Amino acid sequence: MSSISILHRACLRIALLPLPPLRARATALRPPPRRRLQLPRRSAMSSAASRLSHIATATARGGAAGESNEPPPAGSAVAQQDDGLSGDIGYRLPPKEIQDIVDAPPLPVLSFSPNKDKILFLKRRALPPLSDIAKPEEKLAGLRIDANSNTRSRMSFYTGICIHKLLDDGTLGPEKEVHGYPVGARINFVTWSQDGRHISFTVRVDEEDNKSGKLRVWIADVESGEARPLFKSPEIYLNAIFDSFVWVNNSTLLVCTIPVTRGAPPQNPSVPSGPKIQSNETKNVVQVRTFQDLLKDEYDADLFDYYATSQLVLASLDGTVKPIGRPAVYTSIDPSPDDKYLMVSSIHRPYSYIVPCGRFPKKVELWTVDGKFIRELCDLPLAEDIPITMSSVRKGKRSINWRADKPSTLYWVETQDGGDAKVEVSPRDIVYMEQAEPINGEQPEILHKLDLRYAGTSWCDESLALVYESWYKTRKTRTWVLSPDKKDVSPRILFDRSSEDVYSDPGSPMMRRTDMGTYVIAKIKKQDGSTYVLLNGMGATPEGNVPFLDLFDINTGSKERIWESDKEKYYESVVALMSDKTDGELSLDQLKILTSKESKTENTQYYLQTWPEKKQVKITNFPHPYPQLASLYKEMIRYQRKDGVQLTANLYLPPGYDPSKDGPLPCLVWSYPGEFKSKDAAGQVRGSPNEFPGIGATSPLLWLARGFAILSGPTIPIIGEGDEEANDRYVEQLVASAEAAVEEVVKRGVAHPDKIAVGGHSYGAFMTANLLAHASHLFCCGIARSGAYNRTLTPFGFQNEDRTLWEATSTYVEMSPFMSANKIKKPILLIHGEQDNNSGTLTMQSDRFFNALKGHGALSRLVILPFESHGYSARESIMHVLWETDRWLQNYCVNSASKADSDSVADSENKTLSASGGSAAREDPSPEGSSYLPRSLL
């Protein structure tokens, strides 16, 4: 597609009514899944665990895109900076003080070697140009595919790799840059070899006409930094639709490649062979959420097969290449810890038109490492009928994995309730294990029986494993202690608690790396010979989180705190165990951990801390990402809802603000509701007052630079105690929470009562629309991004609601702001990505909600962002969203009339035109507005 045609398609679709002249702008005890952790052996790469983008999890799709102060790239849509609407055509730029923060250079992602003696600094690029996300993509079976590169579309990437040695004194050695790959290459899937001597990664270079290039696998020598292609043939490319590649030993990789015999993609018949038919003459009960990007016909199914089919290839560093197995739609490849076997998963026909590929028929086979078939572990049928009730699962074997402490032992779980959480049965799940190749017809051994839903296992050795189970409806979670190879020792409950009760969270076991490259629970030995495990906890308290590290005696339950975060000024946390180079028990006197440290005004840095002297050495010195806001004011405030529920929020004030001199400020409230089973749990404090304020590309904190007070994340608990469903009193509790938050900031004198705006993304947008409909006395205007507003068009559940429309009709209707569009009297800005693929939040939601608002004369504006999905990524789109938001806040918050005047004007403009439509579904459960990622293990 030419850049001209891209720009034509990229014209913003903006609807507006009515609009006055523009005014002056004034993050429980759970086991880490082996293949999903960013660990050096099998997974995508080793990365320090943090919420922060510069030490973010580097997923199998590559690093998260950052920001930079570079000018818009060539081929990007031209953005305009003036304020005039001039027909509302073209992209706009927000005020410079906001631009400067968003365009700040991104910090690198860190990745530690298996031996923890080297660190990769993975460089990142700026926000991508619109031309990047405007590239053609195929929408198939719930996936979005870049057909040219044969990968998932819109992959972020790294731009460079630098290597630092971690010296004995804890400081970093000089930087060594990996070199040899093409200039301007896009780098993904960075992975350490098991011995840490090599790294593997993919390289792609864009072709002419802005087409994506295919991915080639490269290898770099860590000592020299020299890189070269893994395959000598230039015609072997990576197929990264599902899995990519994995090290099977120190010199060999198993790679998913595009079959060399693959021809041209199938062509869509110009004349259909017949109608599209779906039938339920068997009267099956099939209830599904509003999944998107599904297969539509047989041509789509053929196209999915074409792009998703891989040929597995064993490739050695010496250039030897050996195809293994037949081409198939392989979804994962997992070598056994001893590198003798491969567990290979694939999906196959018959496909479905109503569920994504994760529910297609799935086959799991056991092969030798050189590709010889041994046996089939399971062949699961199509799973269109998984109940929508929370805690329901697929029938048959699931969660098939290798025991991390054994060379080649498999374990898995099987449901006893048919996967239906509504069925009462005991046990509900059974965990099994067996050798890769059973001897003399041995049957699988039952490891444990569970009455709740299986939630994972942490392995240690033959005498210790932790098995987890949970149940959503009651929020109950249990941890069991097992001796997996000692049949005379009965399992016992170690922890039995509510997952909502963060104050009782004992922490998670720290994991150490084994000689096989797997990760197991670390055992720590003291000088007196006693043995403990390390529990790493967030330390939630009524004063905020105070992370800790405990020595915990599994047998007695006694614990000793050996490390705790500073409480006064800093927020510290344990990121990873660094002293795990040897098998067996670790000596406490030789303990070494990686910690992070931050404060309200100091961005996160990383430290090595060693025992017994607990010496702390700083290993990073990242610059402040937005020095212009370095002296902002942050306070975690506490207040009470009228029903007695305790609430919290983070209050931010601009640098230099003096309430006695400057008076109350315009205020932006940005939030996301949460559901709870008890008032006590809902009132618990989450987060720390000392955490560094992360500001993402669309964060509400950007408006600190515009002189706003920001109330970020005020807790809005929707509580359903006992048999009561939370959503049955959704509106009542939503309004009560908002009233308490507004009352608190007004009482403090920092927010002007007539200049308080509300906003949110996804479920937060749904919240915003409901508050303007049912609590118009609180807010002067609202900003709703990528929301769902009509619950009746997702009749089989949304968010955490698992009752159907026919089971809870009044709840569905009362919760839908679409049904209350005639009550919205305050200005509302709707923003939505044109290609939103999140379940439930179809772009149609905003289109039809705007039509309903317009049909009643509401002051409203609709902005549709071309090519954007549920979250926004292109620089042009993000800058325009910020411009729209800033313009809305200046017009209807900073320069707003009094509430009484606004209501009067709105009433006088109210029409009686009818409007209809909209759809709703389960929105993304994570609050938007921050590029910061959850903490995890290294």
XYZ file of C-alpha atoms in Angstrom, residues 222-728:
507
model
C 28.391 -13.239 23.739
C 32.148 -12.908 24.243
C 32.842 -11.126 20.946
C 29.408 -9.660 20.191
C 29.642 -10.915 16.607
C 26.338 -12.013 15.067
C 25.567 -14.221 12.067
C 22.530 -15.974 10.528
C 21.744 -19.403 11.994
C 20.781 -20.842 8.612
C 23.192 -20.694 5.695
C 20.296 -20.769 3.264
C 18.641 -17.354 2.838
C 15.347 -19.108 2.051
C 14.647 -20.444 5.554
C 12.394 -18.119 7.523
C 10.777 -18.232 10.938
C 7.074 -18.899 11.291
C 6.159 -16.973 14.443
C 2.378 -17.233 14.380
C 2.513 -19.418 17.501
C 5.821 -20.660 18.919
C 9.146 -19.461 17.498
C 12.242 -21.436 18.527
C 13.810 -23.004 21.599
C 17.287 -24.139 22.611
C 17.332 -27.917 23.050
C 20.979 -27.899 24.158
C 23.928 -25.504 24.099
C 24.535 -25.939 20.374
C 21.142 -26.747 18.836
C 17.847 -24.925 18.366
C 14.465 -26.279 17.354
C 12.881 -23.749 15.020
C 9.361 -23.309 13.627
C 9.969 -22.452 9.979
C 7.825 -21.612 6.978
C 7.714 -24.801 4.875
C 10.090 -24.311 1.928
C 7.589 -26.078 -0.351
C 4.782 -23.683 0.511
C 3.357 -21.996 -2.544
C 1.215 -18.925 -2.965
C -1.630 -18.252 -0.534
C -5.068 -19.606 -1.429
C -7.286 -17.344 -3.484
C -10.741 -16.312 -2.396
C -13.257 -17.697 -4.897
C -14.936 -14.934 -6.845
C -18.177 -16.903 -6.739
C -19.119 -18.712 -3.505
C -19.780 -22.428 -3.707
C -22.833 -22.096 -1.490
C -24.371 -20.318 1.489
C -22.685 -20.077 4.881
C -24.550 -22.381 7.246
C -24.303 -23.037 10.967
C -26.569 -25.644 12.506
C -27.608 -26.738 15.983
C -30.070 -29.475 15.106
C -28.510 -31.580 17.876
C -29.789 -29.024 20.421
C -26.399 -28.510 22.077
C -26.155 -25.715 24.653
C -23.388 -23.434 23.372
C -22.881 -20.074 25.079
C -19.901 -17.960 24.022
C -18.631 -14.447 24.600
C -18.382 -11.952 21.750
C -15.044 -13.125 20.365
C -13.682 -11.168 17.430
C -11.578 -11.818 14.309
C -13.049 -15.305 13.939
C -12.990 -17.509 10.858
C -15.893 -16.653 8.576
C -15.809 -19.381 5.922
C -13.784 -22.173 4.362
C -11.516 -19.698 2.590
C -10.554 -18.190 5.959
C -9.852 -21.694 7.276
C -7.571 -22.400 4.307
C -5.818 -19.083 4.831
C -5.319 -19.844 8.538
C -3.755 -23.212 7.645
C -1.518 -21.529 5.086
C 0.013 -19.015 7.487
C -0.038 -21.092 10.694
C 1.481 -24.305 9.321
C 5.133 -24.791 10.324
C 7.927 -27.208 9.558
C 10.017 -27.988 12.650
C 13.753 -27.847 11.980
C 16.689 -28.801 14.203
C 19.500 -26.333 13.506
C 22.987 -26.623 14.982
C 25.459 -23.794 15.381
C 27.776 -25.614 12.970
C 25.251 -25.204 10.169
C 23.647 -28.654 10.279
C 19.933 -28.571 9.469
C 17.446 -31.432 9.961
C 13.674 -31.140 9.403
C 11.666 -33.249 11.857
C 8.013 -34.239 11.795
C 5.534 -33.295 9.124
C 4.266 -29.760 8.526
C 1.407 -28.925 10.903
C -0.111 -26.064 12.889
C 2.298 -26.396 15.825
C 1.386 -24.179 18.764
C 4.167 -25.053 21.241
C 7.366 -27.086 21.469
C 8.720 -27.936 24.892
C 11.901 -30.003 25.408
C 12.152 -32.146 28.516
C 14.582 -30.956 31.212
C 17.100 -33.656 30.190
C 16.781 -32.680 26.490
C 15.810 -36.221 25.470
C 12.170 -35.611 24.571
C 9.950 -33.047 22.915
C 6.368 -32.338 23.937
C 4.770 -31.029 20.764
C 1.319 -29.396 20.681
C -0.659 -28.710 17.526
C -4.197 -27.798 16.499
C -6.165 -29.352 13.664
C -9.527 -29.404 11.940
C -12.488 -29.247 12.317
C -12.222 -25.528 13.007
C -14.934 -23.266 14.381
C -16.629 -20.057 13.269
C -17.718 -19.058 16.799
C -14.608 -19.514 18.983
C -10.922 -18.569 18.509
C -8.121 -21.014 17.740
C -7.346 -21.621 21.415
C -10.456 -23.810 21.491
C -9.792 -25.709 18.256
C -9.065 -29.461 18.477
C -5.684 -29.877 20.147
C -3.229 -32.746 19.923
C -0.253 -33.203 22.244
C 2.411 -35.722 21.255
C 5.663 -36.984 22.725
C 8.679 -37.211 20.396
C 12.332 -37.967 20.832
C 14.486 -34.878 20.527
C 15.398 -35.847 16.963
C 11.747 -36.056 15.922
C 10.790 -39.722 16.329
C 7.157 -40.157 17.398
C 6.752 -41.989 20.733
C 3.107 -41.637 21.754
C 0.074 -39.386 21.783
C -0.642 -37.731 25.128
C -4.085 -36.423 24.166
C -6.259 -35.322 21.262
C -8.867 -32.910 22.593
C -12.001 -32.233 20.543
C -13.295 -28.819 19.518
C -14.313 -26.891 22.658
C -17.183 -24.627 21.652
C -19.222 -25.534 24.718
C -17.032 -24.390 27.626
C -19.570 -22.863 30.062
C -19.350 -19.109 30.607
C -19.425 -19.557 34.390
C -16.198 -18.421 36.025
C -13.811 -21.285 36.863
C -15.175 -23.404 34.012
C -12.519 -25.114 31.875
C -12.001 -27.376 28.895
C -12.718 -31.102 29.207
C -9.849 -33.577 29.070
C -6.176 -33.274 29.899
C -4.954 -29.715 30.422
C -1.864 -27.942 31.775
C 0.448 -30.708 30.545
C 3.989 -29.872 31.643
C 7.361 -31.336 32.582
C 8.293 -31.663 36.239
C 11.002 -29.059 36.766
C 12.893 -31.224 39.276
C 12.976 -34.423 37.209
C 14.689 -35.297 33.914
C 11.551 -36.390 32.018
C 8.423 -36.706 34.154
C 5.103 -35.357 32.879
C 2.219 -34.022 34.949
C -1.211 -32.719 34.047
C -4.715 -32.184 35.416
C -8.110 -33.572 34.420
C -11.474 -32.129 35.401
C -14.056 -34.341 37.099
C -17.004 -31.947 36.622
C -16.984 -31.910 32.836
C -15.379 -28.479 33.014
C -18.633 -26.925 34.278
C -18.182 -24.888 37.458
C -21.909 -25.174 38.196
C -21.627 -28.939 38.683
C -21.101 -29.926 42.323
C -18.644 -32.807 42.586
C -15.739 -33.924 44.753
C -12.996 -34.037 43.736
C -13.305 -31.382 41.039
C -9.810 -31.773 39.564
C -7.225 -34.563 39.742
C -3.513 -33.995 39.142
C -1.621 -36.886 37.550
C 2.011 -37.609 36.727
C 3.949 -40.288 34.860
C 7.277 -40.955 33.157
C 7.710 -39.885 29.552
C 7.961 -43.546 28.591
C 6.056 -45.653 31.136
C 7.635 -49.024 31.873
C 5.654 -52.268 31.626
C 2.344 -50.547 31.070
C 2.492 -48.417 34.219
C -0.599 -46.284 34.725
C -0.467 -42.553 35.570
C -0.023 -41.856 39.265
C -2.453 -39.602 41.094
C -0.480 -36.757 42.618
C -3.381 -34.956 44.289
C -7.165 -34.509 44.289
C -8.657 -31.017 44.532
C -12.108 -29.705 45.412
C -11.465 -26.277 43.880
C -10.039 -25.538 40.425
C -6.395 -26.436 39.859
C -4.195 -23.336 39.627
C -0.639 -24.655 39.199
C 2.325 -26.380 40.822
C 5.718 -25.233 42.117
C 8.261 -28.065 42.230
C 11.247 -28.369 44.534
C 12.428 -31.973 44.905
C 11.157 -35.469 45.729
C 10.075 -34.302 49.193
C 8.480 -30.945 48.386
C 6.031 -29.497 45.896
C 3.343 -26.850 46.304
C -0.001 -27.330 44.541
C -2.450 -24.458 44.210
C -6.229 -24.404 43.801
C -8.743 -21.554 43.694
C -12.429 -20.769 43.168
C -13.557 -17.465 41.708
C -17.080 -17.330 43.138
C -15.850 -17.487 46.738
C -12.374 -16.014 46.059
C -11.003 -18.953 48.042
C -7.410 -20.004 47.351
C -5.460 -22.883 48.884
C -1.846 -23.996 48.847
C -1.075 -27.666 49.476
C 2.244 -29.158 50.590
C 3.073 -32.461 48.904
C 5.940 -34.945 49.018
C 5.566 -36.064 45.392
C 7.777 -39.153 45.614
C 7.002 -40.175 49.204
C 3.699 -41.999 49.205
C 3.671 -42.409 52.986
C 3.441 -38.618 53.518
C -0.099 -37.231 53.186
C -0.764 -33.873 51.507
C -1.671 -31.037 53.873
C -2.952 -27.497 53.502
C -0.291 -24.858 53.975
C -2.380 -21.726 53.297
C -6.163 -21.398 53.078
C -7.276 -17.831 52.494
C -9.228 -15.397 50.374
C -7.466 -14.184 47.240
C -9.021 -10.755 47.946
C -7.396 -10.538 51.382
C -4.068 -9.000 50.411
C -3.113 -8.424 54.057
C -2.905 -12.195 54.596
C -0.825 -12.926 51.494
C 2.233 -14.861 52.753
C 4.241 -14.292 49.579
C 5.465 -16.531 46.764
C 8.411 -18.951 46.862
C 11.622 -17.707 45.278
C 12.832 -19.961 42.473
C 16.380 -21.006 41.630
C 17.821 -22.292 38.375
C 18.874 -25.941 38.184
C 21.681 -27.509 36.150
C 18.992 -28.637 33.702
C 17.963 -25.028 33.147
C 14.598 -25.373 34.865
C 13.426 -23.427 37.905
C 12.520 -24.958 41.269
C 11.733 -23.686 44.768
C 14.946 -22.481 46.419
C 15.863 -24.069 49.757
C 18.001 -21.974 52.107
C 20.186 -23.496 54.834
C 21.274 -21.604 57.927
C 24.478 -22.253 59.841
C 22.617 -24.385 62.389
C 21.604 -26.754 59.594
C 17.919 -25.803 59.520
C 16.335 -25.506 56.070
C 13.815 -22.963 54.844
C 12.165 -21.672 51.693
C 12.229 -17.995 50.724
C 8.851 -16.263 50.517
C 8.850 -13.030 48.542
C 5.776 -10.954 49.428
C 4.315 -7.565 48.541
C 3.595 -6.918 52.229
C 0.227 -5.203 51.969
C -0.616 -3.198 55.104
C -3.113 -0.448 55.998
C -0.250 2.018 55.390
C 0.568 0.596 51.962
C 2.734 -2.190 50.586
C 6.001 -2.966 52.384
C 7.612 -5.821 50.401
C 9.506 -8.459 52.355
C 11.610 -11.595 52.136
C 10.952 -14.297 54.732
C 12.702 -17.506 55.685
C 9.765 -19.895 56.020
C 9.777 -23.314 57.678
C 7.414 -25.513 55.664
C 7.056 -27.997 58.499
C 6.335 -25.673 61.441
C 5.021 -22.572 59.691
C 7.504 -20.381 61.568
C 9.110 -17.537 59.656
C 11.929 -15.063 60.019
C 12.032 -11.781 58.128
C 15.504 -11.307 56.624
C 14.736 -8.304 54.425
C 12.075 -5.599 54.272
C 11.532 -2.504 52.181
C 12.193 0.946 53.543
C 8.891 2.365 54.824
C 9.569 6.071 55.159
C 10.776 7.360 51.798
C 11.385 4.466 49.409
C 9.552 1.560 47.891
C 11.818 -1.470 47.405
C 11.077 -4.965 46.188
C 12.890 -8.230 45.520
C 13.127 -8.855 41.797
C 15.152 -12.081 41.520
C 17.393 -14.551 43.264
C 20.923 -14.111 41.918
C 22.791 -16.850 43.837
C 21.375 -19.902 42.093
C 24.347 -21.259 40.151
C 24.583 -24.571 42.018
C 22.121 -27.367 42.671
C 20.980 -28.242 46.157
C 20.472 -26.011 49.144
C 21.805 -22.460 49.171
C 23.671 -21.085 52.162
C 22.109 -18.012 53.728
C 25.590 -16.516 54.087
C 25.961 -16.652 50.314
C 22.529 -15.270 49.457
C 22.446 -12.641 46.716
C 19.293 -10.938 45.444
C 18.383 -8.284 42.896
C 16.193 -5.512 44.313
C 14.533 -2.431 42.916
C 14.292 0.910 44.669
C 12.189 3.964 43.922
C 10.424 6.872 45.573
C 7.737 9.386 44.750
C 10.286 11.531 42.908
C 13.113 9.078 42.089
C 12.658 6.601 39.259
C 13.437 2.912 39.711
C 17.051 1.749 39.953
C 18.356 -1.777 40.528
C 20.687 -3.057 43.225
C 22.562 -6.219 44.154
C 22.310 -7.115 47.818
C 24.514 -9.805 49.383
C 24.533 -11.634 52.721
C 25.647 -11.812 55.481
C 26.606 -8.119 55.572
C 23.607 -7.164 53.364
C 25.859 -4.980 51.266
C 23.931 -3.079 48.594
C 25.502 -2.155 45.220
C 23.706 -0.018 42.655
C 23.957 -1.474 39.142
C 21.833 0.966 37.107
C 21.691 4.729 36.831
C 18.718 5.431 34.614
C 17.940 9.129 34.068
C 14.636 10.564 35.231
C 12.212 9.977 32.339
C 10.402 13.319 32.783
C 12.508 15.741 34.834
C 9.968 18.509 34.294
C 7.683 16.622 36.714
C 10.415 15.470 39.106
C 9.031 17.581 41.944
C 5.368 16.616 41.561
C 3.390 15.963 44.728
C 1.986 12.487 45.372
C -0.102 11.298 48.299
C -2.025 8.096 48.883
C -5.243 9.365 50.406
C -7.853 7.434 52.390
C -11.517 8.219 52.782
C -14.836 6.430 53.380
C -17.897 5.605 51.327
C -21.282 6.311 52.925
C -21.823 2.581 53.532
C -18.606 2.465 55.566
C -16.318 0.902 52.934
C -12.799 2.294 53.155
C -11.484 3.748 49.882
C -8.051 4.885 48.681
C -6.651 6.866 45.773
C -3.411 8.445 44.626
C -3.621 12.228 44.570
C -1.108 14.011 42.337
C -0.522 17.767 42.270
C 1.626 19.761 39.820
C 5.199 20.764 40.737
C 5.287 24.019 42.691
C 1.594 23.995 43.510
C 0.701 25.871 46.714
C -2.963 25.471 47.706
C -2.897 28.563 49.888
C -1.718 30.717 46.983
C -3.029 28.918 43.917
C -6.398 27.808 45.233
C -8.329 24.766 43.990
C -7.354 23.293 40.621
C -9.271 21.686 37.800
C -9.187 17.954 38.548
C -9.192 14.798 36.420
C -10.453 11.600 38.069
C -9.318 8.430 36.244
C -10.355 4.997 37.451
C -11.438 1.407 36.784
C -13.995 -0.452 38.935
C -13.222 -3.758 40.652
C -15.429 -6.512 42.056
C -15.224 -7.942 45.584
C -17.009 -10.456 47.791
C -16.491 -8.601 51.081
C -16.397 -5.025 52.329
C -13.324 -5.713 54.414
C -11.333 -6.927 51.413
C -12.593 -4.066 49.265
C -11.354 -1.577 51.833
C -7.818 -2.918 52.028
C -4.980 -0.686 50.819
C -3.219 -1.792 47.656
C -0.040 -0.183 46.373
C 2.507 2.021 48.100
C 2.553 5.760 48.729
C 6.253 5.704 47.852
C 6.015 4.134 44.400
C 7.371 6.175 41.497
C 4.539 7.605 39.371
C 4.787 5.879 36.003
C 3.507 7.998 33.140
C 2.580 6.084 29.996
C 1.831 7.504 26.562
C -1.872 8.059 27.335
C -1.667 8.393 31.117
C -3.919 10.907 32.901
C -0.806 12.050 34.808
C 0.271 13.894 31.665
C -2.152 16.631 32.693
C -0.008 17.478 35.690
C 2.028 19.362 33.103
C -1.128 21.337 32.296
C -1.822 22.361 35.879
C -4.421 19.734 36.793
C -4.851 17.870 40.018
C -5.084 14.155 39.197
C -6.976 11.635 41.286
C -5.574 8.393 39.899
C -7.120 4.998 40.550
C -9.654 5.893 43.243
C -10.955 2.524 44.364
C -14.473 1.834 43.104
C -15.368 -1.523 44.644
C -18.530 -3.226 43.449
C -19.315 -5.634 46.288
C -21.564 -8.680 46.341
C -21.413 -10.350 49.740
C -22.718 -13.840 50.370
C -25.177 -14.916 47.679
C -25.579 -11.368 46.380
C -24.160 -10.664 42.925
C -21.989 -7.541 42.827
C -23.528 -6.131 39.657
C -27.037 -6.136 41.093
